[in-house]
Amino acid sequence: QVQLVESGGGLVQAGGSLRLSCTASGRTFSNYAMGWFRQAPGKEREIVTAINWGGSTTYYAASVKGRFTLSRDNAKNTVYLQMNSLEPEDTAVYYCAAGPDSRLRIKKDEYIYWGQGTQVTVSS
């Protein structure tokens, strides 16, 4: 069993920053890649960023490149999403996810485990 729990969401003004955290727990050791997705009302869940197990490879959606930074601390089973220069268009529920192995993946249907999501709201 693998459980993912996100935290750090909230309400911020445009131009502000937030840091999201996602901690994984479970009884079975697994070297898995992880990612962040987001879903705005009425829209499909989309990739935000992803990272491989070793932390050497990352992917960023064009809409967040240069503003968001993904990192992981494998010893703490945690990934972080630092979000700077937030825009109203970033408003969404943000989900962390774990993949089936160590390879970086960007398709949502490739991920196996999902957190419950955390709301990020950016006001103008």
XYZ file of N, CA, C and O in Angstrom:
496
model
N 0.833 -1.177 0.000
C 0.000 0.000 0.000
C 0.880 1.243 0.000
O 1.873 1.306 0.721
N 0.497 2.208 -0.821
C 1.178 3.486 -0.891
C 0.140 4.585 -0.724
O -0.893 4.596 -1.410
N 0.416 5.496 0.161
C -0.455 6.637 0.375
C 0.325 7.922 0.132
O 1.478 8.037 0.547
N -0.308 8.869 -0.530
C 0.287 10.163 -0.813
C -0.565 11.247 -0.184
O -1.789 11.240 -0.341
N 0.077 12.174 0.499
C -0.636 13.254 1.164
C -0.003 14.582 0.777
O 1.187 14.801 1.021
N -0.804 15.472 0.191
C -0.338 16.798 -0.184
C -0.650 17.799 0.921
O -1.605 17.634 1.683
N 0.138 18.858 0.947
C -0.114 19.957 1.859
C 0.491 21.225 1.282
O 1.319 21.171 0.374
N 0.084 22.363 1.816
C 0.672 23.629 1.428
C -0.181 24.513 0.551
O 0.218 25.644 0.250
N -1.336 24.035 0.134
C -2.204 24.854 -0.689
C -2.821 25.989 0.101
O -2.739 26.040 1.329
N -3.437 26.909 -0.616
C -4.068 28.033 0.037
C -4.426 29.122 -0.944
O -4.407 28.925 -2.160
N -4.762 30.272 -0.395
C -5.150 31.439 -1.180
C -4.021 32.456 -1.170
O -3.538 32.845 -0.101
N -3.603 32.871 -2.352
C -2.547 33.870 -2.481
C -2.921 34.873 -3.557
O -3.758 34.605 -4.423
N -2.292 36.025 -3.505
C -2.479 37.025 -4.539
C -1.526 36.790 -5.695
O -0.471 36.163 -5.534
N -1.909 37.272 -6.852
C -1.047 37.148 -8.017
C 0.338 37.708 -7.715
O 0.472 38.764 -7.097
N 1.347 36.976 -8.155
C 2.715 37.360 -7.892
C 3.296 36.727 -6.643
O 4.515 36.803 -6.428
N 2.460 36.108 -5.850
C 2.908 35.477 -4.628
C 3.473 34.090 -4.853
O 3.572 33.610 -5.983
N 3.819 33.442 -3.748
C 4.454 32.131 -3.805
C 3.803 31.160 -2.833
O 3.254 31.555 -1.800
N 3.884 29.896 -3.174
C 3.471 28.809 -2.307
C 4.426 27.645 -2.503
O 5.004 27.494 -3.583
N 4.565 26.837 -1.481
C 5.314 25.601 -1.603
C 4.429 24.438 -1.201
O 3.940 24.377 -0.073
N 4.231 23.533 -2.130
C 3.456 22.338 -1.879
C 4.381 21.187 -1.510
O 5.496 21.082 -2.022
N 3.898 20.336 -0.634
C 4.642 19.150 -0.242
C 3.780 17.919 -0.471
O 2.559 17.974 -0.343
N 4.426 16.830 -0.787
C 3.744 15.554 -0.940
C 4.599 14.488 -0.293
O 5.742 14.270 -0.701
N 4.040 13.830 0.691
C 4.756 12.788 1.406
C 4.130 11.435 1.120
O 2.910 11.278 1.209
N 4.974 10.481 0.797
C 4.528 9.126 0.512
C 4.807 8.222 1.697
O 5.846 8.340 2.353
N 3.897 7.322 1.948
C 4.084 6.345 3.010
C 3.555 5.003 2.542
O 2.694 4.924 1.667
N 4.079 3.956 3.141
C 3.647 2.625 2.779
C 4.558 1.574 3.363
O 5.629 1.890 3.892
N 4.126 0.357 3.241
C 4.878 -0.751 3.824
C 5.907 -1.341 2.877
O 6.781 -2.083 3.313
N 5.809 -1.030 1.597
C 6.686 -1.604 0.593
C 7.620 -0.548 0.016
O 7.177 0.521 -0.399
N 8.905 -0.870 -0.002
C 9.877 0.021 -0.608
C 9.692 0.031 -2.112
O 9.489 -1.005 -2.750
N 9.802 1.227 -2.695
C 9.668 1.353 -4.143
C 10.443 2.567 -4.636
O 10.316 3.659 -4.075
N 11.240 2.366 -5.661
C 11.949 3.461 -6.321
C 11.075 3.969 -7.456
O 11.104 3.428 -8.561
N 10.304 4.982 -7.170
C 9.334 5.458 -8.141
C 9.551 6.918 -8.504
O 9.976 7.727 -7.688
N 9.240 7.238 -9.733
C 9.186 8.627 -10.157
C 7.910 9.258 -9.623
O 6.931 8.569 -9.326
N 7.913 10.571 -9.513
C 6.739 11.268 -9.017
C 6.456 12.495 -9.864
O 7.326 12.989 -10.586
N 5.241 12.957 -9.762
C 4.851 14.124 -10.526
C 3.765 14.915 -9.835
O 3.159 14.461 -8.862
N 3.555 16.113 -10.340
C 2.462 16.969 -9.911
C 1.541 17.237 -11.088
O 2.005 17.542 -12.191
N 0.263 17.138 -10.827
C -0.764 17.448 -11.798
C -1.708 18.477 -11.200
O -1.730 18.679 -9.990
N -2.492 19.106 -12.049
C -3.490 20.042 -11.550
C -4.752 19.950 -12.391
O -4.712 19.581 -13.564
N -5.856 20.301 -11.771
C -7.135 20.258 -12.452
C -7.973 21.460 -12.038
O -8.318 21.612 -10.868
N -8.280 22.294 -13.005
C -9.139 23.444 -12.793
C -10.583 23.041 -13.060
O -10.843 22.063 -13.766
N -11.541 23.787 -12.510
C -12.955 23.451 -12.729
C -13.301 23.356 -14.203
O -12.985 24.253 -14.986
N -13.937 22.264 -14.582
C -14.364 22.071 -15.951
C -13.270 21.690 -16.918
O -13.530 21.592 -18.123
N -12.057 21.465 -16.420
C -10.951 21.130 -17.296
C -10.360 19.775 -16.939
O -10.558 19.256 -15.843
N -9.629 19.230 -17.885
C -8.969 17.947 -17.691
C -7.737 18.099 -16.812
O -7.069 19.132 -16.825
N -7.458 17.074 -16.050
C -6.248 17.069 -15.246
C -5.017 17.098 -16.163
O -4.927 16.338 -17.127
N -4.068 17.962 -15.848
C -2.918 18.142 -16.712
C -1.613 18.059 -15.931
O -1.562 18.358 -14.739
N -0.572 17.672 -16.641
C 0.755 17.583 -16.038
C 1.277 18.971 -15.721
O 1.111 19.915 -16.509
N 1.889 19.107 -14.573
C 2.574 20.329 -14.192
C 4.081 20.115 -14.254
O 4.810 20.864 -14.902
N 4.540 19.077 -13.565
C 5.954 18.778 -13.516
C 6.139 17.348 -13.045
O 5.247 16.761 -12.432
N 7.301 16.780 -13.333
C 7.600 15.419 -12.925
C 9.091 15.267 -12.710
O 9.895 16.039 -13.250
N 9.466 14.250 -11.938
C 10.862 14.010 -11.619
C 11.102 12.514 -11.505
O 10.236 11.773 -11.031
N 12.257 12.072 -11.956
C 12.580 10.664 -11.852
C 13.055 10.321 -10.446
O 13.227 11.201 -9.600
N 13.280 9.044 -10.205
C 13.660 8.609 -8.869
C 14.957 9.258 -8.402
O 15.046 9.713 -7.256
N 15.952 9.299 -9.265
C 17.244 9.828 -8.878
C 17.292 11.336 -8.770
O 18.260 11.882 -8.229
N 16.298 12.015 -9.272
C 16.254 13.460 -9.205
C 17.074 14.166 -10.269
O 17.195 15.396 -10.232
N 17.621 13.416 -11.203
C 18.483 13.999 -12.218
C 17.731 14.486 -13.445
O 18.297 15.226 -14.258
N 16.496 14.067 -13.589
C 15.707 14.426 -14.763
C 14.373 15.008 -14.336
O 13.674 14.417 -13.503
N 14.029 16.139 -14.891
C 12.758 16.786 -14.580
C 12.053 17.214 -15.852
O 12.667 17.360 -16.906
N 10.770 17.404 -15.721
C 9.946 17.905 -16.810
C 9.054 19.007 -16.257
O 8.518 18.885 -15.153
N 8.892 20.069 -17.038
C 7.994 21.151 -16.671
C 7.083 21.488 -17.841
O 7.544 21.607 -18.978
N 5.818 21.637 -17.549
C 4.903 22.125 -18.562
C 5.308 23.539 -18.960
O 5.820 24.314 -18.144
N 5.082 23.867 -20.216
C 5.495 25.177 -20.717
C 4.875 26.319 -19.919
O 5.499 27.370 -19.737
N 3.673 26.122 -19.425
C 2.968 27.173 -18.715
C 3.588 27.524 -17.365
O 3.317 28.603 -16.829
N 4.404 26.632 -16.813
C 4.986 26.874 -15.496
C 6.499 26.953 -15.523
O 7.115 27.274 -14.495
N 7.102 26.682 -16.643
C 8.559 26.682 -16.746
C 9.116 28.049 -16.371
O 8.648 29.080 -16.845
N 10.115 28.036 -15.512
C 10.721 29.266 -15.047
C 10.077 29.842 -13.813
O 10.652 30.745 -13.178
N 8.902 29.347 -13.448
C 8.198 29.837 -12.267
C 8.099 28.789 -11.167
O 8.120 29.122 -9.985
N 7.969 27.531 -11.560
C 7.829 26.435 -10.608
C 9.110 25.621 -10.569
O 9.784 25.458 -11.595
N 9.425 25.089 -9.400
C 10.597 24.247 -9.232
C 10.223 22.994 -8.455
O 9.647 23.082 -7.368
N 10.566 21.855 -9.007
C 10.278 20.567 -8.391
C 11.556 19.990 -7.794
O 12.613 20.028 -8.426
N 11.441 19.435 -6.606
C 12.564 18.761 -5.978
C 12.047 17.596 -5.152
O 10.849 17.504 -4.880
N 12.958 16.713 -4.767
C 12.545 15.591 -3.932
C 13.611 15.269 -2.908
O 14.803 15.487 -3.120
N 13.160 14.733 -1.812
C 14.027 14.269 -0.743
C 13.647 12.818 -0.499
O 12.685 12.535 0.210
N 14.393 11.924 -1.109
C 14.035 10.513 -1.029
C 14.116 9.966 0.393
O 13.372 9.053 0.746
N 15.021 10.507 1.190
C 15.137 10.056 2.567
C 13.878 10.347 3.361
O 13.563 9.639 4.318
N 13.159 11.390 2.964
C 11.922 11.768 3.640
C 10.689 11.339 2.865
O 9.562 11.631 3.279
N 10.909 10.666 1.746
C 9.809 10.230 0.882
C 8.888 11.392 0.528
O 7.661 11.258 0.536
N 9.492 12.508 0.203
C 8.740 13.735 -0.015
C 9.196 14.435 -1.287
O 10.392 14.470 -1.595
N 8.246 14.981 -2.012
C 8.535 15.866 -3.131
C 7.940 17.231 -2.830
O 6.929 17.350 -2.130
N 8.575 18.251 -3.363
C 8.165 19.628 -3.135
C 7.927 20.328 -4.460
O 8.613 20.070 -5.448
N 6.975 21.216 -4.449
C 6.719 22.059 -5.607
C 6.735 23.511 -5.147
O 5.803 23.967 -4.490
N 7.810 24.201 -5.475
C 7.926 25.617 -5.172
C 7.303 26.400 -6.310
O 7.755 26.290 -7.454
N 6.294 27.183 -6.009
C 5.559 27.932 -7.014
C 5.754 29.419 -6.763
O 5.347 29.945 -5.731
N 6.382 30.084 -7.711
C 6.633 31.512 -7.631
C 5.892 32.233 -8.748
O 5.489 31.635 -9.742
N 5.744 33.530 -8.574
C 5.080 34.366 -9.579
C 3.743 33.775 -9.994
O 3.424 33.662 -11.180
N 2.959 33.408 -9.016
C 1.686 32.756 -9.293
C 0.727 33.681 -10.028
O 0.707 34.893 -9.799
N -0.051 33.071 -10.894
C -1.021 33.776 -11.716
C -2.408 33.202 -11.467
O -2.540 32.051 -11.054
N -3.460 33.987 -11.731
C -4.811 33.443 -11.564
C -5.043 32.158 -12.354
O -5.820 31.300 -11.913
N -4.374 32.014 -13.478
C -4.511 30.818 -14.302
C -3.942 29.573 -13.629
O -4.189 28.458 -14.094
N -3.181 29.748 -12.563
C -2.647 28.617 -11.818
C -3.659 28.047 -10.829
O -3.389 27.017 -10.200
N -4.787 28.692 -10.675
C -5.810 28.223 -9.749
C -6.299 26.840 -10.160
O -6.744 26.635 -11.294
N -6.211 25.903 -9.235
C -6.601 24.523 -9.517
C -6.417 23.693 -8.257
O -5.824 24.146 -7.276
N -6.914 22.475 -8.315
C -6.565 21.480 -7.321
C -5.296 20.790 -7.804
O -5.238 20.312 -8.935
N -4.300 20.754 -6.956
C -3.021 20.158 -7.306
C -2.895 18.780 -6.673
O -3.143 18.615 -5.476
N -2.511 17.814 -7.485
C -2.368 16.437 -7.054
C -0.930 15.970 -7.240
O -0.331 16.233 -8.276
N -0.412 15.260 -6.279
C 0.843 14.565 -6.498
C 0.538 13.118 -6.848
O -0.512 12.582 -6.508
N 1.459 12.504 -7.552
C 1.264 11.140 -8.013
C 2.594 10.408 -8.060
O 3.644 11.015 -8.256
N 2.527 9.098 -7.894
C 3.701 8.243 -7.964
C 3.555 7.263 -9.112
O 2.483 6.678 -9.299
N 4.622 7.092 -9.857
C 4.607 6.193 -10.988
C 4.927 4.769 -10.605
O 5.231 4.469 -9.453
N 4.887 3.872 -11.573
C 5.115 2.453 -11.303
C 6.575 2.063 -11.144
O 6.866 0.978 -10.643
N 7.495 2.944 -11.572
C 8.908 2.649 -11.483
C 9.687 3.953 -11.409
O 9.115 4.998 -11.125
N 10.982 3.874 -11.668
C 11.847 5.031 -11.506
C 11.859 5.978 -12.702
O 12.425 7.071 -12.603
N 11.266 5.586 -13.805
C 11.291 6.406 -15.008
C 10.377 7.612 -14.893
O 9.260 7.522 -14.384
N 10.855 8.733 -15.397
C 10.039 9.937 -15.465
C 8.903 9.726 -16.459
O 9.114 9.243 -17.571
N 7.700 10.097 -16.044
C 6.529 9.965 -16.894
C 5.716 11.249 -16.841
O 5.692 11.928 -15.816
N 5.042 11.561 -17.945
C 4.287 12.799 -18.014
C 2.806 12.590 -18.317
O 2.029 13.550 -18.294
N 2.396 11.377 -18.580
C 0.993 11.087 -18.842
C 0.301 10.666 -17.554
O 0.790 9.802 -16.831
N -0.849 11.243 -17.302
C -1.531 10.966 -16.048
C -1.950 9.512 -15.905
O -1.985 8.985 -14.787
N -2.258 8.862 -17.020
C -2.684 7.472 -16.928
C -1.527 6.504 -16.730
O -1.752 5.296 -16.603
N -0.307 7.004 -16.689
C 0.849 6.179 -16.385
C 1.119 6.089 -14.889
O 1.904 5.250 -14.455
N 0.487 6.939 -14.131
C 0.712 6.981 -12.691
C -0.230 6.035 -11.961
O -1.379 5.827 -12.377
N 0.277 5.486 -10.885
C -0.439 4.447 -10.150
C -1.104 4.972 -8.886
O -2.249 4.616 -8.571
N -0.398 5.815 -8.158
C -0.883 6.290 -6.871
C -1.103 7.791 -6.909
O -0.302 8.537 -7.480
N -2.171 8.221 -6.258
C -2.564 9.628 -6.266
C -2.905 10.122 -4.871
O -3.476 9.387 -4.065
N -2.549 11.363 -4.624
C -2.962 12.003 -3.397
C -4.370 12.547 -3.514
O -5.004 12.482 -4.572
N -4.870 13.100 -2.435
C -6.236 13.609 -2.408
C -6.372 14.999 -3.011
O -7.486 15.436 -3.293
N -5.276 15.686 -3.198
C -5.291 17.006 -3.792
C -5.289 18.118 -2.767
O -5.767 17.956 -1.645
N -4.751 19.254 -3.163
C -4.756 20.447 -2.329
C -5.110 21.647 -3.200
O -4.608 21.794 -4.315
N -5.995 22.487 -2.702
C -6.506 23.604 -3.479
C -5.535 24.773 -3.467
O -5.074 25.205 -2.407
N -5.255 25.294 -4.647
C -4.473 26.512 -4.805
C -5.346 27.532 -5.511
O -5.842 27.274 -6.609
N -5.541 28.668 -4.881
C -6.352 29.732 -5.462
C -5.521 31.003 -5.526
O -4.982 31.448 -4.511
N -5.440 31.579 -6.707
C -4.654 32.786 -6.926
C -5.595 33.901 -7.347
O -6.272 33.796 -8.373
N -5.640 34.956 -6.571
C -6.503 36.089 -6.859
C -5.716 37.189 -7.558
O -4.506 37.336 -7.362
N -6.402 37.971 -8.355
C -5.762 39.058 -9.078
C -5.736 40.331 -8.257
O -6.413 40.452 -7.228
